[in-house]
Amino acid sequence: MDIRTKTMGTITIADDHIIDIPDGLFGFEEYKRFALFDSEYEPLMWLQSLDEVNLAFLVIDPFLICNNYELDVDDATLSSIGIRKPADVHVMVIVTVPSDGRPVTADLQGPLVINRTNKKAMQTILSDTRWTTKFDILAALKNREENKC
């Protein structure tokens, strides 16, 4: 499938990279269909709206930047996107790259939970106070040998 992207022009992606977010993302509830594909800055990926070319987010697997990251989401909530077992779950978090030189951060408090099987997703808010919306990625990678974030 050919899609128009914010940063890479028109690209071709496989249909299994299309993600349906029935409730949208917080603040962007009207946008439901996205494509998830590799960015030019590995291990970051793009989450590109298929409805609005100018709406795209950098995302990352939180377990790559935080060894002890945990999600506590109840089964009833996960069942809304068809998740039946842990192996169905794929988690990504939105990355912010400020233009003013402030740290590059990840939103560990509001992860995107993707069902690997049916490609439905949801954004959830974690109540665990360990996770913040401004988790400094570079500082965490420097301290990675401690095996915690």
mmCIF file with all atom_site columns, C-alpha atoms in Angstrom:
data_model
loop_
_atom_site.group_PDB
_atom_site.id
_atom_site.type_symbol
_atom_site.label_atom_id
_atom_site.label_alt_id
_atom_site.label_comp_id
_atom_site.label_asym_id
_atom_site.label_entity_id
_atom_site.label_seq_id
_atom_site.pdbx_PDB_ins_code
_atom_site.Cartn_x
_atom_site.Cartn_y
_atom_site.Cartn_z
_atom_site.occupancy
_atom_site.B_iso_or_equiv
_atom_site.pdbx_formal_charge
_atom_site.auth_seq_id
_atom_site.auth_comp_id
_atom_site.auth_asym_id
_atom_site.auth_atom_id
_atom_site.pdbx_PDB_model_num
ATOM 1   C CA . MET A 1 1   ? 0.000   0.000   0.000  1.00 0.00 ? 1   MET A CA 1
ATOM 2   C CA . ASP A 1 2   ? 1.305   3.467   -0.874 1.00 0.00 ? 2   ASP A CA 1
ATOM 3   C CA . ILE A 1 3   ? 0.961   6.112   1.832  1.00 0.00 ? 3   ILE A CA 1
ATOM 4   C CA . ARG A 1 4   ? 1.883   9.776   2.021  1.00 0.00 ? 4   ARG A CA 1
ATOM 5   C CA . THR A 1 5   ? 4.104   10.628  4.975  1.00 0.00 ? 5   THR A CA 1
ATOM 6   C CA . LYS A 1 6   ? 5.092   13.821  6.711  1.00 0.00 ? 6   LYS A CA 1
ATOM 7   C CA . THR A 1 7   ? 8.835   13.249  6.467  1.00 0.00 ? 7   THR A CA 1
ATOM 8   C CA . MET A 1 8   ? 9.541   10.679  3.769  1.00 0.00 ? 8   MET A CA 1
ATOM 9   C CA . GLY A 1 9   ? 7.151   11.538  0.937  1.00 0.00 ? 9   GLY A CA 1
ATOM 10  C CA . THR A 1 10  ? 5.181   8.636   -0.516 1.00 0.00 ? 10  THR A CA 1
ATOM 11  C CA . ILE A 1 11  ? 6.308   5.198   0.608  1.00 0.00 ? 11  ILE A CA 1
ATOM 12  C CA . THR A 1 12  ? 5.066   1.659   0.188  1.00 0.00 ? 12  THR A CA 1
ATOM 13  C CA . ILE A 1 13  ? 4.265   -0.370  3.279  1.00 0.00 ? 13  ILE A CA 1
ATOM 14  C CA . ALA A 1 14  ? 2.792   -3.815  3.828  1.00 0.00 ? 14  ALA A CA 1
ATOM 15  C CA . ASP A 1 15  ? -0.857  -3.976  4.880  1.00 0.00 ? 15  ASP A CA 1
ATOM 16  C CA . ASP A 1 16  ? 0.148   -5.558  8.199  1.00 0.00 ? 16  ASP A CA 1
ATOM 17  C CA . HIS A 1 17  ? 1.772   -2.240  9.185  1.00 0.00 ? 17  HIS A CA 1
ATOM 18  C CA . ILE A 1 18  ? -1.639  -0.521  9.258  1.00 0.00 ? 18  ILE A CA 1
ATOM 19  C CA . ILE A 1 19  ? -2.935  0.036   12.784 1.00 0.00 ? 19  ILE A CA 1
ATOM 20  C CA . ASP A 1 20  ? -6.497  0.863   13.763 1.00 0.00 ? 20  ASP A CA 1
ATOM 21  C CA . ILE A 1 21  ? -6.861  2.972   16.926 1.00 0.00 ? 21  ILE A CA 1
ATOM 22  C CA . PRO A 1 22  ? -10.656 2.999   17.478 1.00 0.00 ? 22  PRO A CA 1
ATOM 23  C CA . ASP A 1 23  ? -10.560 5.743   20.139 1.00 0.00 ? 23  ASP A CA 1
ATOM 24  C CA . GLY A 1 24  ? -7.666  7.654   18.567 1.00 0.00 ? 24  GLY A CA 1
ATOM 25  C CA . LEU A 1 25  ? -4.731  9.064   20.501 1.00 0.00 ? 25  LEU A CA 1
ATOM 26  C CA . PHE A 1 26  ? -5.261  11.510  23.356 1.00 0.00 ? 26  PHE A CA 1
ATOM 27  C CA . GLY A 1 27  ? -5.716  14.926  21.795 1.00 0.00 ? 27  GLY A CA 1
ATOM 28  C CA . PHE A 1 28  ? -6.116  13.407  18.321 1.00 0.00 ? 28  PHE A CA 1
ATOM 29  C CA . GLU A 1 29  ? -9.253  11.314  18.816 1.00 0.00 ? 29  GLU A CA 1
ATOM 30  C CA . GLU A 1 30  ? -10.597 11.967  15.307 1.00 0.00 ? 30  GLU A CA 1
ATOM 31  C CA . TYR A 1 31  ? -7.674  10.139  13.665 1.00 0.00 ? 31  TYR A CA 1
ATOM 32  C CA . LYS A 1 32  ? -8.136  6.364   13.769 1.00 0.00 ? 32  LYS A CA 1
ATOM 33  C CA . ARG A 1 33  ? -5.904  4.814   11.087 1.00 0.00 ? 33  ARG A CA 1
ATOM 34  C CA . PHE A 1 34  ? -2.140  4.871   11.263 1.00 0.00 ? 34  PHE A CA 1
ATOM 35  C CA . ALA A 1 35  ? 0.851   3.177   9.691  1.00 0.00 ? 35  ALA A CA 1
ATOM 36  C CA . LEU A 1 36  ? 3.770   1.998   11.817 1.00 0.00 ? 36  LEU A CA 1
ATOM 37  C CA . PHE A 1 37  ? 7.107   1.802   9.989  1.00 0.00 ? 37  PHE A CA 1
ATOM 38  C CA . ASP A 1 38  ? 10.839  2.169   10.522 1.00 0.00 ? 38  ASP A CA 1
ATOM 39  C CA . SER A 1 39  ? 12.273  5.651   10.727 1.00 0.00 ? 39  SER A CA 1
ATOM 40  C CA . GLU A 1 40  ? 15.654  6.746   9.512  1.00 0.00 ? 40  GLU A CA 1
ATOM 41  C CA . TYR A 1 41  ? 16.717  6.919   13.187 1.00 0.00 ? 41  TYR A CA 1
ATOM 42  C CA . GLU A 1 42  ? 16.786  3.314   14.413 1.00 0.00 ? 42  GLU A CA 1
ATOM 43  C CA . PRO A 1 43  ? 15.358  2.119   16.826 1.00 0.00 ? 43  PRO A CA 1
ATOM 44  C CA . LEU A 1 44  ? 12.725  4.858   16.475 1.00 0.00 ? 44  LEU A CA 1
ATOM 45  C CA . MET A 1 45  ? 9.699   4.221   14.293 1.00 0.00 ? 45  MET A CA 1
ATOM 46  C CA . TRP A 1 46  ? 7.085   6.447   12.704 1.00 0.00 ? 46  TRP A CA 1
ATOM 47  C CA . LEU A 1 47  ? 3.408   6.321   13.607 1.00 0.00 ? 47  LEU A CA 1
ATOM 48  C CA . GLN A 1 48  ? 1.910   8.124   10.613 1.00 0.00 ? 48  GLN A CA 1
ATOM 49  C CA . SER A 1 49  ? -1.752  9.084   10.343 1.00 0.00 ? 49  SER A CA 1
ATOM 50  C CA . LEU A 1 50  ? -3.348  7.814   7.151  1.00 0.00 ? 50  LEU A CA 1
ATOM 51  C CA . ASP A 1 51  ? -6.011  10.523  7.396  1.00 0.00 ? 51  ASP A CA 1
ATOM 52  C CA . GLU A 1 52  ? -3.732  13.555  7.899  1.00 0.00 ? 52  GLU A CA 1
ATOM 53  C CA . VAL A 1 53  ? -0.307  13.589  6.250  1.00 0.00 ? 53  VAL A CA 1
ATOM 54  C CA . ASN A 1 54  ? 0.990   16.240  8.681  1.00 0.00 ? 54  ASN A CA 1
ATOM 55  C CA . LEU A 1 55  ? 0.203   14.098  11.737 1.00 0.00 ? 55  LEU A CA 1
ATOM 56  C CA . ALA A 1 56  ? 3.062   11.750  12.572 1.00 0.00 ? 56  ALA A CA 1
ATOM 57  C CA . PHE A 1 57  ? 4.769   10.697  15.788 1.00 0.00 ? 57  PHE A CA 1
ATOM 58  C CA . LEU A 1 58  ? 8.131   9.161   16.501 1.00 0.00 ? 58  LEU A CA 1
ATOM 59  C CA . VAL A 1 59  ? 7.663   6.098   18.728 1.00 0.00 ? 59  VAL A CA 1
ATOM 60  C CA . ILE A 1 60  ? 9.949   3.610   20.424 1.00 0.00 ? 60  ILE A CA 1
ATOM 61  C CA . ASP A 1 61  ? 9.678   0.294   22.205 1.00 0.00 ? 61  ASP A CA 1
ATOM 62  C CA . PRO A 1 62  ? 9.916   1.363   25.879 1.00 0.00 ? 62  PRO A CA 1
ATOM 63  C CA . PHE A 1 63  ? 11.725  -1.820  26.872 1.00 0.00 ? 63  PHE A CA 1
ATOM 64  C CA . LEU A 1 64  ? 14.705  -0.684  24.779 1.00 0.00 ? 64  LEU A CA 1
ATOM 65  C CA . ILE A 1 65  ? 15.181  2.388   26.967 1.00 0.00 ? 65  ILE A CA 1
ATOM 66  C CA . CYS A 1 66  ? 13.893  1.205   30.341 1.00 0.00 ? 66  CYS A CA 1
ATOM 67  C CA . ASN A 1 67  ? 14.717  -2.314  31.525 1.00 0.00 ? 67  ASN A CA 1
ATOM 68  C CA . ASN A 1 68  ? 12.209  -2.336  34.371 1.00 0.00 ? 68  ASN A CA 1
ATOM 69  C CA . TYR A 1 69  ? 9.265   -0.740  32.539 1.00 0.00 ? 69  TYR A CA 1
ATOM 70  C CA . GLU A 1 70  ? 5.939   -2.332  33.464 1.00 0.00 ? 70  GLU A CA 1
ATOM 71  C CA . LEU A 1 71  ? 2.374   -1.878  32.350 1.00 0.00 ? 71  LEU A CA 1
ATOM 72  C CA . ASP A 1 72  ? -0.479  -2.601  34.677 1.00 0.00 ? 72  ASP A CA 1
ATOM 73  C CA . VAL A 1 73  ? -3.530  -2.571  32.429 1.00 0.00 ? 73  VAL A CA 1
ATOM 74  C CA . ASP A 1 74  ? -6.554  -4.626  33.394 1.00 0.00 ? 74  ASP A CA 1
ATOM 75  C CA . ASP A 1 75  ? -7.764  -7.469  31.192 1.00 0.00 ? 75  ASP A CA 1
ATOM 76  C CA . ALA A 1 76  ? -11.137 -5.830  30.528 1.00 0.00 ? 76  ALA A CA 1
ATOM 77  C CA . THR A 1 77  ? -9.425  -2.770  29.062 1.00 0.00 ? 77  THR A CA 1
ATOM 78  C CA . LEU A 1 78  ? -7.124  -4.898  26.903 1.00 0.00 ? 78  LEU A CA 1
ATOM 79  C CA . SER A 1 79  ? -10.028 -7.027  25.698 1.00 0.00 ? 79  SER A CA 1
ATOM 80  C CA . SER A 1 80  ? -11.484 -3.904  24.033 1.00 0.00 ? 80  SER A CA 1
ATOM 81  C CA . ILE A 1 81  ? -8.813  -4.333  21.327 1.00 0.00 ? 81  ILE A CA 1
ATOM 82  C CA . GLY A 1 82  ? -9.043  -8.125  21.318 1.00 0.00 ? 82  GLY A CA 1
ATOM 83  C CA . ILE A 1 83  ? -6.016  -8.964  23.448 1.00 0.00 ? 83  ILE A CA 1
ATOM 84  C CA . ARG A 1 84  ? -6.424  -12.403 24.974 1.00 0.00 ? 84  ARG A CA 1
ATOM 85  C CA . LYS A 1 85  ? -2.855  -13.326 25.945 1.00 0.00 ? 85  LYS A CA 1
ATOM 86  C CA . PRO A 1 86  ? 0.404   -11.508 26.725 1.00 0.00 ? 86  PRO A CA 1
ATOM 87  C CA . ALA A 1 87  ? 1.977   -12.621 23.441 1.00 0.00 ? 87  ALA A CA 1
ATOM 88  C CA . ASP A 1 88  ? -0.596  -10.473 21.585 1.00 0.00 ? 88  ASP A CA 1
ATOM 89  C CA . VAL A 1 89  ? 0.769   -7.278  23.159 1.00 0.00 ? 89  VAL A CA 1
ATOM 90  C CA . HIS A 1 90  ? 3.208   -4.922  21.455 1.00 0.00 ? 90  HIS A CA 1
ATOM 91  C CA . VAL A 1 91  ? 3.945   -1.663  23.295 1.00 0.00 ? 91  VAL A CA 1
ATOM 92  C CA . MET A 1 92  ? 5.255   1.606   21.898 1.00 0.00 ? 92  MET A CA 1
ATOM 93  C CA . VAL A 1 93  ? 5.628   5.050   23.467 1.00 0.00 ? 93  VAL A CA 1
ATOM 94  C CA . ILE A 1 94  ? 5.567   8.460   21.836 1.00 0.00 ? 94  ILE A CA 1
ATOM 95  C CA . VAL A 1 95  ? 8.848   10.358  21.630 1.00 0.00 ? 95  VAL A CA 1
ATOM 96  C CA . THR A 1 96  ? 9.218   14.131  21.784 1.00 0.00 ? 96  THR A CA 1
ATOM 97  C CA . VAL A 1 97  ? 12.179  15.817  20.089 1.00 0.00 ? 97  VAL A CA 1
ATOM 98  C CA . PRO A 1 98  ? 12.178  19.481  21.174 1.00 0.00 ? 98  PRO A CA 1
ATOM 99  C CA . SER A 1 99  ? 13.512  21.988  18.678 1.00 0.00 ? 99  SER A CA 1
ATOM 100 C CA . ASP A 1 100 ? 15.155  24.068  21.413 1.00 0.00 ? 100 ASP A CA 1
ATOM 101 C CA . GLY A 1 101 ? 17.797  21.534  22.475 1.00 0.00 ? 101 GLY A CA 1
ATOM 102 C CA . ARG A 1 102 ? 15.984  20.223  25.553 1.00 0.00 ? 102 ARG A CA 1
ATOM 103 C CA . PRO A 1 103 ? 16.269  16.458  26.147 1.00 0.00 ? 103 PRO A CA 1
ATOM 104 C CA . VAL A 1 104 ? 14.598  13.954  23.838 1.00 0.00 ? 104 VAL A CA 1
ATOM 105 C CA . THR A 1 105 ? 11.879  12.334  25.926 1.00 0.00 ? 105 THR A CA 1
ATOM 106 C CA . ALA A 1 106 ? 9.459   9.419   25.854 1.00 0.00 ? 106 ALA A CA 1
ATOM 107 C CA . ASP A 1 107 ? 5.943   9.329   27.281 1.00 0.00 ? 107 ASP A CA 1
ATOM 108 C CA . LEU A 1 108 ? 6.123   6.254   29.517 1.00 0.00 ? 108 LEU A CA 1
ATOM 109 C CA . GLN A 1 109 ? 2.881   7.223   31.232 1.00 0.00 ? 109 GLN A CA 1
ATOM 110 C CA . GLY A 1 110 ? 0.752   7.054   28.086 1.00 0.00 ? 110 GLY A CA 1
ATOM 111 C CA . PRO A 1 111 ? 1.859   3.959   26.137 1.00 0.00 ? 111 PRO A CA 1
ATOM 112 C CA . LEU A 1 112 ? 0.310   2.739   22.932 1.00 0.00 ? 112 LEU A CA 1
ATOM 113 C CA . VAL A 1 113 ? -0.765  -0.899  23.296 1.00 0.00 ? 113 VAL A CA 1
ATOM 114 C CA . ILE A 1 114 ? -1.008  -2.727  19.972 1.00 0.00 ? 114 ILE A CA 1
ATOM 115 C CA . ASN A 1 115 ? -2.625  -6.109  19.388 1.00 0.00 ? 115 ASN A CA 1
ATOM 116 C CA . ARG A 1 116 ? -0.110  -7.979  17.202 1.00 0.00 ? 116 ARG A CA 1
ATOM 117 C CA . THR A 1 117 ? -2.831  -10.269 15.883 1.00 0.00 ? 117 THR A CA 1
ATOM 118 C CA . ASN A 1 118 ? -5.571  -7.918  14.684 1.00 0.00 ? 118 ASN A CA 1
ATOM 119 C CA . LYS A 1 119 ? -3.549  -4.647  14.536 1.00 0.00 ? 119 LYS A CA 1
ATOM 120 C CA . LYS A 1 120 ? -5.984  -2.770  16.786 1.00 0.00 ? 120 LYS A CA 1
ATOM 121 C CA . ALA A 1 121 ? -4.452  -0.410  19.311 1.00 0.00 ? 121 ALA A CA 1
ATOM 122 C CA . MET A 1 122 ? -5.250  1.871   22.179 1.00 0.00 ? 122 MET A CA 1
ATOM 123 C CA . GLN A 1 123 ? -3.458  4.514   24.168 1.00 0.00 ? 123 GLN A CA 1
ATOM 124 C CA . THR A 1 124 ? -3.756  4.118   27.918 1.00 0.00 ? 124 THR A CA 1
ATOM 125 C CA . ILE A 1 125 ? -2.708  6.170   30.917 1.00 0.00 ? 125 ILE A CA 1
ATOM 126 C CA . LEU A 1 126 ? -0.750  4.341   33.604 1.00 0.00 ? 126 LEU A CA 1
ATOM 127 C CA . SER A 1 127 ? -1.398  5.326   37.214 1.00 0.00 ? 127 SER A CA 1
ATOM 128 C CA . ASP A 1 128 ? 2.033   4.129   38.401 1.00 0.00 ? 128 ASP A CA 1
ATOM 129 C CA . THR A 1 129 ? 3.910   7.245   39.541 1.00 0.00 ? 129 THR A CA 1
ATOM 130 C CA . ARG A 1 130 ? 7.255   5.795   38.416 1.00 0.00 ? 130 ARG A CA 1
ATOM 131 C CA . TRP A 1 131 ? 6.378   6.616   34.813 1.00 0.00 ? 131 TRP A CA 1
ATOM 132 C CA . THR A 1 132 ? 6.436   10.126  33.460 1.00 0.00 ? 132 THR A CA 1
ATOM 133 C CA . THR A 1 133 ? 5.470   11.839  30.226 1.00 0.00 ? 133 THR A CA 1
ATOM 134 C CA . LYS A 1 134 ? 8.993   13.318  29.966 1.00 0.00 ? 134 LYS A CA 1
ATOM 135 C CA . PHE A 1 135 ? 11.357  10.354  30.414 1.00 0.00 ? 135 PHE A CA 1
ATOM 136 C CA . ASP A 1 136 ? 14.821  11.484  29.266 1.00 0.00 ? 136 ASP A CA 1
ATOM 137 C CA . ILE A 1 137 ? 15.882  8.851   26.728 1.00 0.00 ? 137 ILE A CA 1
ATOM 138 C CA . LEU A 1 138 ? 19.552  9.811   26.366 1.00 0.00 ? 138 LEU A CA 1
ATOM 139 C CA . ALA A 1 139 ? 20.121  10.007  30.125 1.00 0.00 ? 139 ALA A CA 1
ATOM 140 C CA . ALA A 1 140 ? 18.508  6.585   30.496 1.00 0.00 ? 140 ALA A CA 1
ATOM 141 C CA . LEU A 1 141 ? 20.723  5.054   27.826 1.00 0.00 ? 141 LEU A CA 1
ATOM 142 C CA . LYS A 1 142 ? 23.821  6.434   29.553 1.00 0.00 ? 142 LYS A CA 1
ATOM 143 C CA . ASN A 1 143 ? 22.690  4.797   32.805 1.00 0.00 ? 143 ASN A CA 1
ATOM 144 C CA . ARG A 1 144 ? 21.553  1.568   31.172 1.00 0.00 ? 144 ARG A CA 1
ATOM 145 C CA . GLU A 1 145 ? 24.261  -0.542  32.779 1.00 0.00 ? 145 GLU A CA 1
ATOM 146 C CA . GLU A 1 146 ? 22.426  -0.097  36.098 1.00 0.00 ? 146 GLU A CA 1
ATOM 147 C CA . ASN A 1 147 ? 19.650  -2.125  34.459 1.00 0.00 ? 147 ASN A CA 1
ATOM 148 C CA . LYS A 1 148 ? 16.924  0.252   35.667 1.00 0.00 ? 148 LYS A CA 1
ATOM 149 C CA . CYS A 1 149 ? 15.334  3.496   34.640 1.00 0.00 ? 149 CYS A CA 1
#
